[in-house]
Amino acid sequence: MNYRNLLTILGFLAIFFTACKAPADHTSSSKAIAPEAFDYALVIHGGAGNMNFQNLPEENQNIFKQALDSALQLGLDLLKEGGTSVDAVEVVIRYMEDNPLFNAGRGAVFTSEGKNELDASIMSGRDLNAGAVAGVTDIRHPISAARAVMEQSEHVMFAGKGASVFAEQVGLEMVDPSWFYTEKSFNTLQRALENEKHGTVGCVALDKEGNLCAGTSTGGMTNKKFGRIGDSPIIGAGTYANNATCGVSATGHGEYFIRWTVAHQISVLMEYKGYDVETAAKEVVEKQLVEVGGSGGVVCLDKYGHPAMVTNTSGMFRAYGNSDGERLVAIFK
Ligand code: ASP
């Protein structure tokens, strides 16, 4: 074998071994190797329902859109500054909990006994840590209580009185139960949607470190029996986040979302079947839930910041934005 042939063979071998080498360690940011990955992204919902142009005239649509836009902006600003996805989800949901337009915190719907009982949860996709509160009556920001459960306790969920005692211990703001009732709870906007008032709020964020977080907060279903807990505080049903797949926040008829483990199922379809986030969300919301009559929707982000906003109702208050400046605020399907 002459010298040139030897060099050619060595060249081929070098190319072959380079191609076979294990991929570089991308643990610091798996986003870096994926095309079309956003530095950060945020998606929110303000509930799904059968709204239409009659029960939600343009003037009212704009009121909701402005609120969604402001909530979105709060979260995007925080992420842009390098804030964590957990911070972004908490800030956005606190804002929506304080806004009586939505069925969460102030302005929440009433139980059949005329009281407000609130549920919330949050999950971190980095370590699968999670926290939730259920049936709370006196914590101003249930999402902050959920976060405190996640970060300052060894548990995942506190309910009722136990949630209140815990929230007080960690220094959260407690309120009189009348705080949640406002004149606005009965204003025209809400009356218009009364029969179909969902208005639960949720948020999924992806931060610059590539960490996903999802959170959901609600007053539950209108006229629910006291003590009834829906899907929103249940990890895997109303909320789920996993850096390997996606983050999900759901809204709709909770009993179905619990039994179909909606949020977790979307993640699992991506993990085991290789679905993209949109296909996975549609499979669960538009096929499985529709077959059994479970109404509602989800907002999701995959690990690159791509959104899926899918509902089987005629509308879902929703908004999405990312580091490339893409932005969407929408209500109808
Ligand atoms: N999923 C909530 C519940 O069942 C209600 C909603 O999202 O409208 O409590």
Coordinates of C-alpha atoms and ligand atoms in Angstrom, one line a residue:
M1 CA 0.0 0.0 0.0
N2 CA 1.5 3.3 -1.0
Y3 CA 1.7 6.4 1.2
R4 CA -1.3 8.2 -0.4
N5 CA -3.6 5.2 -0.1
L6 CA -2.7 4.9 3.6
L7 CA -3.5 8.6 4.1
T8 CA -6.9 8.2 2.4
I9 CA -7.8 5.2 4.6
L10 CA -6.7 7.1 7.7
G11 CA -8.8 10.1 6.6
F12 CA -11.9 7.9 6.2
L13 CA -11.3 6.3 9.6
A14 CA -11.0 9.7 11.2
I15 CA -14.3 10.8 9.7
F16 CA -16.0 7.5 10.7
F17 CA -14.9 7.8 14.3
T18 CA -15.9 11.4 14.6
A19 CA -19.3 10.6 13.3
C20 CA -19.7 7.7 15.8
K21 CA -18.5 9.7 18.8
A22 CA -21.1 10.1 21.5
P23 CA -22.8 13.5 21.2
A24 CA -21.3 16.3 23.2
D25 CA -22.7 16.9 26.7
H26 CA -25.4 19.5 26.3
T27 CA -26.8 19.3 29.8
S28 CA -26.1 22.9 30.3
S29 CA -28.6 23.8 27.6
S30 CA -30.3 21.2 25.6
K31 CA -31.9 24.0 23.7
A32 CA -28.7 25.0 22.1
I33 CA -28.6 22.0 19.7
A34 CA -32.2 22.3 18.5
P35 CA -33.2 24.4 15.6
E36 CA -35.8 27.1 16.2
A37 CA -35.4 27.0 20.0
F38 CA -36.4 30.2 21.8
D39 CA -34.3 31.7 24.6
Y40 CA -37.5 32.0 26.6
A41 CA -41.2 31.8 26.0
L42 CA -44.5 32.1 27.9
V43 CA -48.0 30.9 27.3
I44 CA -51.1 31.7 29.4
H45 CA -54.8 30.9 29.5
G46 CA -57.7 32.6 31.3
G47 CA -60.1 29.7 30.9
A48 CA -62.0 27.9 28.1
G49 CA -65.7 28.0 27.4
N50 CA -68.5 28.3 24.9
M51 CA -68.1 32.0 24.3
N52 CA -69.3 33.5 21.1
F53 CA -69.8 36.9 19.5
Q54 CA -73.3 37.2 21.2
N55 CA -72.3 36.5 24.8
L56 CA -68.9 38.2 24.4
P57 CA -69.3 41.3 22.3
E58 CA -66.2 43.1 20.9
E59 CA -66.0 45.6 23.8
N60 CA -65.8 42.8 26.3
Q61 CA -63.3 40.8 24.2
N62 CA -61.0 43.8 24.3
I63 CA -61.2 44.0 28.1
F64 CA -60.1 40.3 28.3
K65 CA -57.5 40.8 25.7
Q66 CA -55.9 43.7 27.5
A67 CA -55.8 41.7 30.7
L68 CA -54.2 38.8 28.9
D69 CA -51.7 41.1 27.2
S70 CA -50.7 42.7 30.5
A71 CA -50.2 39.3 32.2
L72 CA -48.2 38.0 29.3
Q73 CA -46.0 41.1 29.3
L74 CA -45.3 40.8 33.0
G75 CA -44.0 37.2 32.5
L76 CA -42.0 38.0 29.3
D77 CA -40.3 41.0 30.9
L78 CA -39.2 38.8 33.9
L79 CA -37.9 36.1 31.6
K80 CA -36.0 38.6 29.5
E81 CA -34.2 39.8 32.5
G82 CA -33.1 36.3 33.3
G83 CA -35.8 35.4 35.8
T84 CA -36.7 31.8 36.4
S85 CA -39.7 30.1 34.9
V86 CA -41.0 29.5 38.4
D87 CA -40.9 33.2 39.1
A88 CA -42.6 34.0 35.8
V89 CA -45.4 31.6 36.4
E90 CA -46.0 32.9 39.9
V91 CA -45.9 36.6 38.9
V92 CA -48.3 36.1 36.0
I93 CA -50.8 34.0 38.0
R94 CA -50.8 36.4 41.0
Y95 CA -51.7 39.2 38.6
M96 CA -54.6 37.1 37.2
E97 CA -55.7 36.0 40.7
D98 CA -56.0 39.7 41.6
N99 CA -58.0 40.5 38.4
P100 CA -61.7 39.9 39.0
L101 CA -62.2 39.1 35.3
F102 CA -60.9 35.6 36.0
N103 CA -62.2 32.7 38.0
A104 CA -59.2 32.6 40.3
G105 CA -58.4 34.5 43.5
R106 CA -60.5 37.7 43.6
G107 CA -63.6 37.3 41.4
A108 CA -63.7 33.5 41.7
V109 CA -67.0 31.7 41.2
F110 CA -69.1 30.5 44.1
T111 CA -69.9 27.1 45.6
S112 CA -73.5 26.1 46.0
E113 CA -73.2 27.5 49.5
G114 CA -72.2 30.9 48.1
K115 CA -68.6 30.7 49.2
N116 CA -65.3 30.8 47.3
E117 CA -63.0 27.8 47.6
L118 CA -59.8 28.0 45.6
D119 CA -57.4 25.5 44.2
A120 CA -53.9 26.0 42.7
S121 CA -50.8 24.1 41.8
I122 CA -47.3 24.6 40.3
M123 CA -44.7 22.2 39.0
S124 CA -41.0 22.7 38.1
G125 CA -39.9 20.7 35.0
R126 CA -36.2 20.8 36.1
D127 CA -36.6 18.5 39.1
L128 CA -40.3 17.4 38.9
N129 CA -40.9 19.1 42.2
A130 CA -44.5 20.3 42.7
G131 CA -46.8 22.0 45.2
A132 CA -50.5 22.5 45.4
V133 CA -53.3 23.8 47.7
A134 CA -57.0 22.9 47.6
G135 CA -60.1 24.3 49.0
V136 CA -58.5 27.4 50.4
T137 CA -60.7 30.2 51.6
D138 CA -58.3 32.9 53.0
I139 CA -55.0 32.9 51.1
R140 CA -54.9 35.9 48.8
H141 CA -52.6 34.2 46.2
P142 CA -53.2 30.5 46.1
I143 CA -50.4 30.1 43.5
S144 CA -47.9 31.5 46.0
A145 CA -49.1 29.0 48.6
A146 CA -48.6 26.2 46.0
R147 CA -45.1 27.5 45.4
A148 CA -44.4 27.6 49.1
V149 CA -45.6 24.0 49.4
M150 CA -43.2 23.0 46.6
E151 CA -40.2 24.9 47.9
Q152 CA -40.6 25.0 51.7
S153 CA -42.2 21.7 52.6
E154 CA -41.6 18.1 51.9
H155 CA -45.1 17.6 50.7
V156 CA -47.0 18.2 47.5
M157 CA -50.5 19.2 48.6
F158 CA -52.2 20.9 51.5
A159 CA -56.0 21.3 51.7
G160 CA -58.4 23.5 53.6
K161 CA -57.4 24.6 57.1
G162 CA -54.0 22.9 56.8
A163 CA -53.2 25.0 53.7
S164 CA -54.1 28.2 55.6
V165 CA -52.0 27.3 58.6
F166 CA -49.1 26.5 56.4
A167 CA -49.5 29.7 54.3
E168 CA -49.6 31.8 57.4
Q169 CA -46.5 30.1 58.8
V170 CA -44.5 30.9 55.7
G171 CA -45.6 34.5 55.8
L172 CA -48.1 34.7 52.9
E173 CA -50.8 37.3 52.8
M174 CA -54.0 36.1 54.4
V175 CA -57.4 37.7 53.7
D176 CA -60.9 37.7 54.9
P177 CA -63.0 35.3 52.7
S178 CA -65.0 38.4 51.6
W179 CA -61.8 39.5 49.7
F180 CA -62.6 37.1 46.9
Y181 CA -66.1 38.5 46.4
T182 CA -66.2 41.8 44.4
E183 CA -69.1 43.6 42.8
K184 CA -67.3 42.8 39.6
S185 CA -67.9 39.1 40.3
F186 CA -71.4 39.9 39.3
N187 CA -70.8 42.4 36.6
T188 CA -72.0 42.1 33.1
L189 CA -69.0 40.3 31.8
Q190 CA -69.4 37.6 34.3
R191 CA -73.2 37.3 34.0
A192 CA -72.7 37.0 30.2
L193 CA -70.6 33.9 30.8
E194 CA -72.4 32.7 33.9
N195 CA -73.6 29.4 32.6
E196 CA -70.3 28.7 31.0
K197 CA -68.0 30.5 33.2
H198 CA -64.7 28.8 33.4
G199 CA -62.1 31.6 33.7
T200 CA -59.5 29.4 35.4
V201 CA -56.0 30.8 34.9
G202 CA -52.8 29.0 33.9
C203 CA -49.3 29.7 32.7
V204 CA -46.4 27.8 31.3
A205 CA -42.9 29.4 31.1
L206 CA -39.5 28.4 29.6
D207 CA -36.6 30.4 31.0
K208 CA -33.1 31.1 29.6
E209 CA -31.7 28.1 31.5
G210 CA -34.0 25.8 29.6
N211 CA -36.3 25.1 32.6
L212 CA -40.0 24.7 32.2
C213 CA -42.6 25.5 34.8
A214 CA -46.4 25.2 34.7
G215 CA -49.0 26.5 37.1
T216 CA -52.8 26.7 37.4
S217 CA -55.2 28.5 39.7
T218 CA -59.0 28.4 39.9
G219 CA -62.1 29.0 41.9
G220 CA -63.3 25.7 40.4
M221 CA -66.6 25.0 38.6
T222 CA -69.5 27.4 39.1
N223 CA -71.9 26.2 41.8
K224 CA -69.7 23.3 42.8
K225 CA -70.6 21.4 46.0
F226 CA -68.5 22.6 48.9
G227 CA -65.4 20.5 49.4
R228 CA -65.3 19.5 45.7
I229 CA -61.8 19.6 44.3
G230 CA -61.1 19.8 40.6
D231 CA -58.2 19.0 38.4
S232 CA -56.3 22.3 38.8
P233 CA -54.4 21.4 42.0
I234 CA -53.8 17.9 40.9
I235 CA -50.4 17.3 39.4
G236 CA -50.7 15.3 36.2
A237 CA -54.3 16.4 35.7
G238 CA -54.5 20.2 35.5
T239 CA -50.8 20.9 35.7
Y240 CA -47.6 19.2 34.6
A241 CA -44.0 20.1 33.7
N242 CA -41.0 18.1 32.7
N243 CA -37.9 19.6 31.0
A244 CA -37.6 16.5 28.9
T245 CA -41.0 17.1 27.2
C246 CA -43.3 20.0 28.0
G247 CA -45.2 22.1 30.5
V248 CA -49.0 22.0 30.5
S249 CA -51.8 24.0 32.2
A250 CA -55.4 22.9 31.7
T251 CA -58.8 24.3 32.1
G252 CA -62.2 22.7 31.7
H253 CA -64.5 20.1 33.3
G254 CA -62.1 18.9 36.0
E255 CA -63.7 15.5 36.6
Y256 CA -62.7 14.5 33.1
F257 CA -59.2 16.1 33.3
I258 CA -58.5 14.1 36.4
R259 CA -59.6 10.8 35.0
W260 CA -57.8 11.3 31.7
T261 CA -54.7 12.6 33.5
V262 CA -54.7 15.2 30.8
A263 CA -51.5 17.2 31.5
H264 CA -49.3 14.1 32.2
Q265 CA -50.7 12.3 29.2
I266 CA -49.6 15.0 26.8
S267 CA -46.1 14.7 28.2
V268 CA -46.1 10.9 28.0
L269 CA -47.3 11.0 24.4
M270 CA -44.3 13.1 23.6
E271 CA -41.9 11.0 25.6
Y272 CA -43.0 7.5 24.5
K273 CA -44.5 8.1 21.1
G274 CA -42.4 11.0 19.9
Y275 CA -45.3 13.3 19.2
D276 CA -44.7 17.0 19.0
V277 CA -46.5 19.1 21.5
E278 CA -49.3 20.1 19.3
T279 CA -50.1 16.6 18.1
A280 CA -50.0 15.3 21.7
A281 CA -52.3 18.1 23.0
K282 CA -54.8 17.5 20.1
E283 CA -54.8 13.7 20.7
V284 CA -56.0 14.2 24.3
V285 CA -58.2 17.3 24.0
E286 CA -59.7 17.0 20.6
K287 CA -60.0 13.2 20.5
Q288 CA -60.0 11.5 23.8
L289 CA -61.9 14.2 25.8
V290 CA -64.4 14.9 22.9
E291 CA -65.3 11.2 22.7
V292 CA -66.4 11.2 26.4
G293 CA -67.8 14.7 26.5
G294 CA -65.1 16.4 28.6
S295 CA -65.0 20.0 27.6
G296 CA -62.0 22.3 28.0
G297 CA -58.5 23.0 26.7
V298 CA -54.8 23.3 27.5
V299 CA -51.9 25.6 26.9
C300 CA -48.5 24.0 26.6
L301 CA -44.9 24.7 25.8
D302 CA -42.4 22.2 24.6
K303 CA -38.8 22.3 25.8
Y304 CA -37.9 24.6 22.9
G305 CA -40.6 27.1 23.7
H306 CA -43.0 26.1 20.9
P307 CA -46.6 26.5 22.1
A308 CA -49.8 24.4 21.7
M309 CA -53.0 26.1 22.6
V310 CA -55.8 23.5 22.1
T311 CA -59.4 23.6 23.2
N312 CA -62.5 21.6 22.3
T313 CA -64.8 24.5 23.2
S314 CA -65.6 27.5 21.0
G315 CA -63.1 29.7 22.8
M316 CA -60.2 29.9 25.3
F317 CA -58.7 33.1 26.6
R318 CA -55.0 32.7 25.7
A319 CA -51.8 34.4 24.9
Y320 CA -48.3 33.5 23.9
G321 CA -45.0 35.3 23.4
N322 CA -41.3 34.4 23.0
S323 CA -37.8 35.8 22.8
D324 CA -38.1 36.4 19.1
G325 CA -40.9 38.9 19.6
E326 CA -43.6 36.6 18.4
R327 CA -46.9 37.4 20.2
L328 CA -50.4 36.3 20.1
V329 CA -53.5 37.2 22.1
A330 CA -56.7 35.3 21.2
I331 CA -60.1 34.2 22.4
F332 CA -62.0 32.3 19.8
K333 CA -60.9 29.0 18.3
Ligands
ASP1 N1 -60.8 22.9 35.7 C1 -61.5 23.6 36.7 C2 -62.1 22.7 37.7 O1 -62.7 21.7 37.3 C3 -62.5 24.6 36.2 C4 -62.1 25.3 35.0 O2 -61.0 25.2 34.5 O3 -62.9 26.0 34.5 O4 -62.2 23.0 38.9

